[in-house]
Short mmCIF file of C-alpha atoms in Angstrom, two decimals:
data_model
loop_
_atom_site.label_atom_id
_atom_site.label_comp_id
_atom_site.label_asym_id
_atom_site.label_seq_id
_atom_site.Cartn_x
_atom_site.Cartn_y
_atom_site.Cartn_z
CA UNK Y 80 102.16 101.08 74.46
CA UNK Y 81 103.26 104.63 73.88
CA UNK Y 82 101.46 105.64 76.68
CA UNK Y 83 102.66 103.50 78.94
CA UNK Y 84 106.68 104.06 77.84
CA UNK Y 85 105.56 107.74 78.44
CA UNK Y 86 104.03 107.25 81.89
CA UNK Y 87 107.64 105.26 83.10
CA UNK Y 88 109.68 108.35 81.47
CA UNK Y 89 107.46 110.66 83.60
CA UNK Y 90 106.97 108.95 86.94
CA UNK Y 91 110.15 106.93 87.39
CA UNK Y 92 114.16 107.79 86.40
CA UNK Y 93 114.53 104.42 84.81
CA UNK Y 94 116.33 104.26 81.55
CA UNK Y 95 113.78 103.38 78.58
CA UNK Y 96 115.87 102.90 76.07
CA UNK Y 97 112.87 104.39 73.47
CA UNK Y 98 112.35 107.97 73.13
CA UNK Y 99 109.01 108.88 71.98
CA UNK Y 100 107.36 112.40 71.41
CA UNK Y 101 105.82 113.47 74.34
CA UNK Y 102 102.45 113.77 74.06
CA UNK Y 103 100.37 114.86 76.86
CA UNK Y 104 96.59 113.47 75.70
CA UNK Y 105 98.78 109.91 75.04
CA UNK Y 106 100.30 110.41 78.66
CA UNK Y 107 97.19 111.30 80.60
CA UNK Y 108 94.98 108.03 78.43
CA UNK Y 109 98.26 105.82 80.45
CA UNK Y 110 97.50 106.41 84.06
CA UNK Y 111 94.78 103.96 84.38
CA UNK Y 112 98.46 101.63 83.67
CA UNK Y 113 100.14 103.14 87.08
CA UNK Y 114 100.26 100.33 88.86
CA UNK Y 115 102.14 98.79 86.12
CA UNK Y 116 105.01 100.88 86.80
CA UNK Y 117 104.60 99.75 90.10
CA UNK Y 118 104.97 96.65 89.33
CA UNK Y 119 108.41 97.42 87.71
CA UNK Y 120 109.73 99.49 90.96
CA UNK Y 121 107.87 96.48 93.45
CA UNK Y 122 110.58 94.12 91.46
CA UNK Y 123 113.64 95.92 91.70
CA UNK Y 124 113.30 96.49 95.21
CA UNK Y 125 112.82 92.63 95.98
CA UNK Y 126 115.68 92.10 94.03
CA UNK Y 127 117.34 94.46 96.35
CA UNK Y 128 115.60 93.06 99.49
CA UNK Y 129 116.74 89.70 98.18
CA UNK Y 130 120.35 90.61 97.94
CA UNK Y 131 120.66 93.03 100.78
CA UNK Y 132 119.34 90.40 103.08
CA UNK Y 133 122.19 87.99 102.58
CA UNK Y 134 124.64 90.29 103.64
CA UNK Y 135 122.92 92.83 105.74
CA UNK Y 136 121.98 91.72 108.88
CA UNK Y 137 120.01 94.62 110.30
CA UNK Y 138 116.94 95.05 109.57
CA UNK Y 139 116.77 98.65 109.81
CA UNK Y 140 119.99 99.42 107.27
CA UNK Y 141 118.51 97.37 105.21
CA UNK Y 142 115.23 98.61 105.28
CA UNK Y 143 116.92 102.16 105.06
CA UNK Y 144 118.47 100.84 101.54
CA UNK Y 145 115.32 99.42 100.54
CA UNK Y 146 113.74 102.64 100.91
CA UNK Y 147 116.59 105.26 99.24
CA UNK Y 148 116.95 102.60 96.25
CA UNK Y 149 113.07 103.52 95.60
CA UNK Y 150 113.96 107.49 96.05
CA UNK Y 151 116.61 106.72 93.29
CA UNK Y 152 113.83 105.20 90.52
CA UNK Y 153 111.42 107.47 91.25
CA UNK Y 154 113.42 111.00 91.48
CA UNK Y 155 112.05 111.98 94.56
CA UNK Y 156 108.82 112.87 92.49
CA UNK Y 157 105.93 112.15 94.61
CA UNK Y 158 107.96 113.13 97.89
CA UNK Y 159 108.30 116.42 96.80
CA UNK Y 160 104.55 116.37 96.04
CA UNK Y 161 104.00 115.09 99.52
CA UNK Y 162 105.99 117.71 101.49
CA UNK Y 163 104.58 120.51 98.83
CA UNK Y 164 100.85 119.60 99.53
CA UNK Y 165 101.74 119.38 103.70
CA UNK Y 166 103.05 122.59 102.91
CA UNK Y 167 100.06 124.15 101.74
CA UNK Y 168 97.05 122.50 103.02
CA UNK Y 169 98.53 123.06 106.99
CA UNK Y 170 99.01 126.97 105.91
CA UNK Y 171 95.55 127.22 107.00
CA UNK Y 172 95.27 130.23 104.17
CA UNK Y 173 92.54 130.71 101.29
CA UNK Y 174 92.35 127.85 98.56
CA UNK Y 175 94.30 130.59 96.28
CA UNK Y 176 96.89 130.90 98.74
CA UNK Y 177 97.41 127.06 99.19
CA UNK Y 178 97.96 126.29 95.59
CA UNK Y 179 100.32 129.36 95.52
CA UNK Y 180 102.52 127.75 98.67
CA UNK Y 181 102.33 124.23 97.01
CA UNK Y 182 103.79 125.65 93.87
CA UNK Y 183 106.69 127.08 95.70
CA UNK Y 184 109.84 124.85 94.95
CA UNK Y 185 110.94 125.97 98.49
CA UNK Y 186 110.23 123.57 101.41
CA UNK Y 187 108.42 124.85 104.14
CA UNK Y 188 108.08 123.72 107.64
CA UNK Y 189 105.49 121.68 107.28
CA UNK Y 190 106.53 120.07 104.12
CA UNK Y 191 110.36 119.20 106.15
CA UNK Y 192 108.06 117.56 109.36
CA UNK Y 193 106.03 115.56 106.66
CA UNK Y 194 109.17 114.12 105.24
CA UNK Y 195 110.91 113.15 108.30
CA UNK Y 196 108.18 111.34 109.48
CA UNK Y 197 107.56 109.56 106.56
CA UNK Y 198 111.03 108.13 106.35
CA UNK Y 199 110.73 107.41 109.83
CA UNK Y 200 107.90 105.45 109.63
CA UNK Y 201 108.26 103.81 106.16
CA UNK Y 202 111.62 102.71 107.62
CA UNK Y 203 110.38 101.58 110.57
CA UNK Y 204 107.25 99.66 109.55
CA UNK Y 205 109.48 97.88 107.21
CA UNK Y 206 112.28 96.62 109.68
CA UNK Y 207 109.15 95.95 112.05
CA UNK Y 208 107.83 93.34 109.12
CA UNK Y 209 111.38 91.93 108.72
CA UNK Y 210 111.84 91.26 112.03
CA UNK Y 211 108.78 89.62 113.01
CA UNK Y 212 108.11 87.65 109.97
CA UNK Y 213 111.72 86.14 110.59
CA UNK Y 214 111.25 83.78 112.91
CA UNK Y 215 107.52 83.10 111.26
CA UNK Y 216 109.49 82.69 107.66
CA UNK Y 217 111.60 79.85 108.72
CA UNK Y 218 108.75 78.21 110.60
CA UNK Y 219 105.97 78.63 108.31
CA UNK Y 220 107.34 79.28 104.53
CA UNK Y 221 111.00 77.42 104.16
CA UNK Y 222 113.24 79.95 102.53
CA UNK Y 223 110.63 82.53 101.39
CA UNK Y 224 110.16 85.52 102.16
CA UNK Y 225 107.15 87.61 103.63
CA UNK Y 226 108.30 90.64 103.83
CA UNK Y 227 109.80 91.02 100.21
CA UNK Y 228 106.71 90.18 99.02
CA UNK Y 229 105.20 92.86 101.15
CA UNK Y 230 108.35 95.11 99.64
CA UNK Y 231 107.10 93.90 96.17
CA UNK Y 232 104.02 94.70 96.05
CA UNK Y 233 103.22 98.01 97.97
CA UNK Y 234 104.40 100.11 95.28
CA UNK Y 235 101.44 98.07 92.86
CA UNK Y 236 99.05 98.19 95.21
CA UNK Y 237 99.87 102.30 96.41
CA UNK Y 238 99.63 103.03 92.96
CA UNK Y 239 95.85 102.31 92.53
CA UNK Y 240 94.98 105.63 94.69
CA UNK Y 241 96.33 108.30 92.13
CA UNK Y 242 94.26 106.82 89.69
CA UNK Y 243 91.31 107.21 91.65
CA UNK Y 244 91.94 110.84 92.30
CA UNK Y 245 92.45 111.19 88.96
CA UNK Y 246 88.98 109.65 88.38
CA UNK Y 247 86.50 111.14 90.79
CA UNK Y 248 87.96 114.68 91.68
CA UNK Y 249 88.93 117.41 89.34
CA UNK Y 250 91.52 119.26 88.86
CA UNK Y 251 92.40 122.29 91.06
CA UNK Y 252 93.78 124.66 88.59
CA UNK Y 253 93.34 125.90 84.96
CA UNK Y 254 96.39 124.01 83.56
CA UNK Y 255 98.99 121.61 85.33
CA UNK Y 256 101.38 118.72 84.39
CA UNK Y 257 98.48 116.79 86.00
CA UNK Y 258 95.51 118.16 84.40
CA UNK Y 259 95.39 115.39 81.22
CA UNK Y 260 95.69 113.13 83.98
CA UNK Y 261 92.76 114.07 85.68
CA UNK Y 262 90.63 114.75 82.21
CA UNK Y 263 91.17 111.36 81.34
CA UNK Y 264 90.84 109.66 83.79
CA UNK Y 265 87.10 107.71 84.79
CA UNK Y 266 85.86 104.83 86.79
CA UNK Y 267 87.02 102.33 83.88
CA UNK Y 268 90.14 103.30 84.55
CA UNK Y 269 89.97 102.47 88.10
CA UNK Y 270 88.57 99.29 87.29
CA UNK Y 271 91.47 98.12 85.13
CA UNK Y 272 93.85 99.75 87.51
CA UNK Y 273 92.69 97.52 90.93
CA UNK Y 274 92.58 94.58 88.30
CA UNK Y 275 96.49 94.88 87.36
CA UNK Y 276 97.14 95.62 91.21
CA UNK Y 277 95.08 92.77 93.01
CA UNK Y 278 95.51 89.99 90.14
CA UNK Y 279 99.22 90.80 90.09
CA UNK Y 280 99.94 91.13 93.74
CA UNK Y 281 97.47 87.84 94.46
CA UNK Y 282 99.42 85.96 91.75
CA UNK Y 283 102.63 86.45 93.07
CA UNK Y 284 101.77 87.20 96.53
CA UNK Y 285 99.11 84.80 97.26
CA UNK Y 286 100.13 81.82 94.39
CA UNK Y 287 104.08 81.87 93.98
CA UNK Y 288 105.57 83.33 96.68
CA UNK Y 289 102.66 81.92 99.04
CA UNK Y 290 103.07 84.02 101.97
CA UNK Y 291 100.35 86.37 101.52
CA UNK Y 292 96.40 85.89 102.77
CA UNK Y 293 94.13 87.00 100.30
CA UNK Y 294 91.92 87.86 102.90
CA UNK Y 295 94.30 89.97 104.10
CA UNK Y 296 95.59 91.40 101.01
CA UNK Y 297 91.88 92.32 99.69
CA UNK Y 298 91.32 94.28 103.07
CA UNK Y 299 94.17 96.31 103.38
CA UNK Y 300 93.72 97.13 99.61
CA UNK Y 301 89.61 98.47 99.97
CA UNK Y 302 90.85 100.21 103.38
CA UNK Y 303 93.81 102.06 101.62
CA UNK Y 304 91.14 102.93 98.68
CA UNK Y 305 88.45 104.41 101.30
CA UNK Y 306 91.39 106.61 103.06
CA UNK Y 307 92.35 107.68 99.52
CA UNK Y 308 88.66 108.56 98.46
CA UNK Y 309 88.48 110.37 101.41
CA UNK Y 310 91.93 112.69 100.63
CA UNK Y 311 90.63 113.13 97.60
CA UNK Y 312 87.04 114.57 99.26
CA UNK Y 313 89.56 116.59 101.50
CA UNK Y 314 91.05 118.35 98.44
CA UNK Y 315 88.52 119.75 96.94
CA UNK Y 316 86.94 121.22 99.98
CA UNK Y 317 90.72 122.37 100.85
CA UNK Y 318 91.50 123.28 97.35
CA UNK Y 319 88.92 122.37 95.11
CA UNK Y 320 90.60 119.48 93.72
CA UNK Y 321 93.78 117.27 92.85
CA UNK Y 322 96.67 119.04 91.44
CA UNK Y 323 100.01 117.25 90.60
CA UNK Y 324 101.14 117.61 94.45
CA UNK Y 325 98.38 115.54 95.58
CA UNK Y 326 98.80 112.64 93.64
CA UNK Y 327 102.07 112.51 94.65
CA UNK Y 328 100.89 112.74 98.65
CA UNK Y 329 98.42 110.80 98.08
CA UNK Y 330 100.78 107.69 96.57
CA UNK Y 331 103.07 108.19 98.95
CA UNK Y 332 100.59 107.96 102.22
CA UNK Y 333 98.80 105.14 100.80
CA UNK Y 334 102.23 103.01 100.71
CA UNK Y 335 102.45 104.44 104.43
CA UNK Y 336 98.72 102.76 105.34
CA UNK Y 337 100.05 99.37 102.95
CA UNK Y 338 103.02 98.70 104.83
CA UNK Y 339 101.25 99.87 108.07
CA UNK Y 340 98.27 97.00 106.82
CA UNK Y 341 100.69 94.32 106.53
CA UNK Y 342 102.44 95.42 109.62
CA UNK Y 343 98.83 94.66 111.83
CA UNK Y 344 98.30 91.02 109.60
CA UNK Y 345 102.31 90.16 110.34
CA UNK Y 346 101.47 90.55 114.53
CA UNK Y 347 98.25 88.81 113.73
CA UNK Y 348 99.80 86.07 112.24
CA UNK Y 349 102.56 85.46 114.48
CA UNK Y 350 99.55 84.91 117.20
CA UNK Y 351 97.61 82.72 114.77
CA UNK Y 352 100.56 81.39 112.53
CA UNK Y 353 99.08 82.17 109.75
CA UNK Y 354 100.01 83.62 106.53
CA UNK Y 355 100.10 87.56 106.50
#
């Protein structure tokens, strides 16, 4: 439990109204609990979807909200880990070099480019959802709502890559806010990790909400897990391994491939009018 209060004080700017010692061992034992947090962001922005929706009718303001609110709760952490590791790896220098760049608080070109069109297409994908699943909503599901359930449970289900990192690379450098992460991390942890994500995004996906297909949802989950393997393969050749940085990228890509999964099942079930 200790762990896991430590792991939202870490990865999220939420007010935990505890304050326990930080301990780093007790904080890198937690990860295999990220999607957890996930869970906790995932419900905040429905809540936000849910109200935003009755008042905003565009769907790409609201989408825009949608997206800052989850800037807000997590502190810009992993974005800054995105554009860092963009930064480095496309500096084409010597692994030494890389990790040098990545630990540069500055942004670099390549960092700014990764940003922009992340936001662009996070925002984008999202309206995109909204605006085809409208039509479907009404026709197929009443008065729910596909797309906040997509909104609720990309951040679970993006959260199951870091802790894969974590478990089958290691860690770039000699020491890191990362490292304990990485050390204690192992497939168990993976295990338990895709359990919280898939039984907690089928439950409320697939059973209350209703307007997922667990077909669907299973798919887009093992595809987003085989592009994350991979960018963890491609940091240790770049870098030899996952730092802090890429965790962050690699979080923040895989809700990128999510939303871009249930973007492709929306279109496919507007032709087949089925669920997404």
């Amino acid at each position: 439990m200790r762990g896991l209060v430590l792991l939202f004080k870490f990865m999220t700017r939420l007010p935990i109204p505890t304050n326990p010692e930080f301990d780093s061992k007790e904080l890198g034992k937690s990860m295999k609990f990220f999607p957890i947090v996930g869970i906790i962001i995932g419900a905040i922005l429905y809540g936000v979807y849910l109200l935003g929706s009755k008042y905003i009718p565009t769907s790409l303001v609201l989408a825009t909200i949608i997206v800052l609110i989850e800037v807000i709760l997590t502190g810009g952490l992993h974005l800054d880990g995105l554009a860092d590791t963009f930064d480095g790896i496309f500096s084409y220098r010597s692994k030494q070099k890389m990790l040098e760049i990545m630990k540069d608080s500055r942004l670099g070109t390549n960092g700014g480019i990764a940003l922009v069109l992340y936001f662009i297409l996070k925002i984008l994908l999202i309206a995109g959802i909204n605006d085809m699943s409208l039509g479907m909503t009404r026709a197929l599901f009443g008065l729910k709502s596909s797309v906040g359930a997509v909104i609720l449970v990309t951040p679970v289900l993006a959260r199951i890559n870091p802790v894969l990192n974590c478990a089958v690379s290691p860690y770039a450098k000699p020491s890191g806010s990362a490292r304990d992460f990485a050390e204690s991390t192992n497939k168990t942890g993976v295990l338990i990790a895709v359990a919280i994500a898939l039984l907690f995004s089928g439950i409320v996906g697939c059973g209350v909400l209703e307007v997922l297909n667990p077909l669907h949802l299973i798919n887009i989950t093992a595809i987003t897990m085989v592009l994350g393997l991979y960018f963890s393969k491609l940091m240790e050749r770049k870098i030899g391994g996952i730092t802090g940085d890429t965790l962050g990228a690699v979080l923040e890509l895989s809700e990128i491939f999510i939303l871009f999964g249930f973007y492709i099942s929306t279109a496919i079930s507007l032709a087949t009018k089925t669920l997404i």
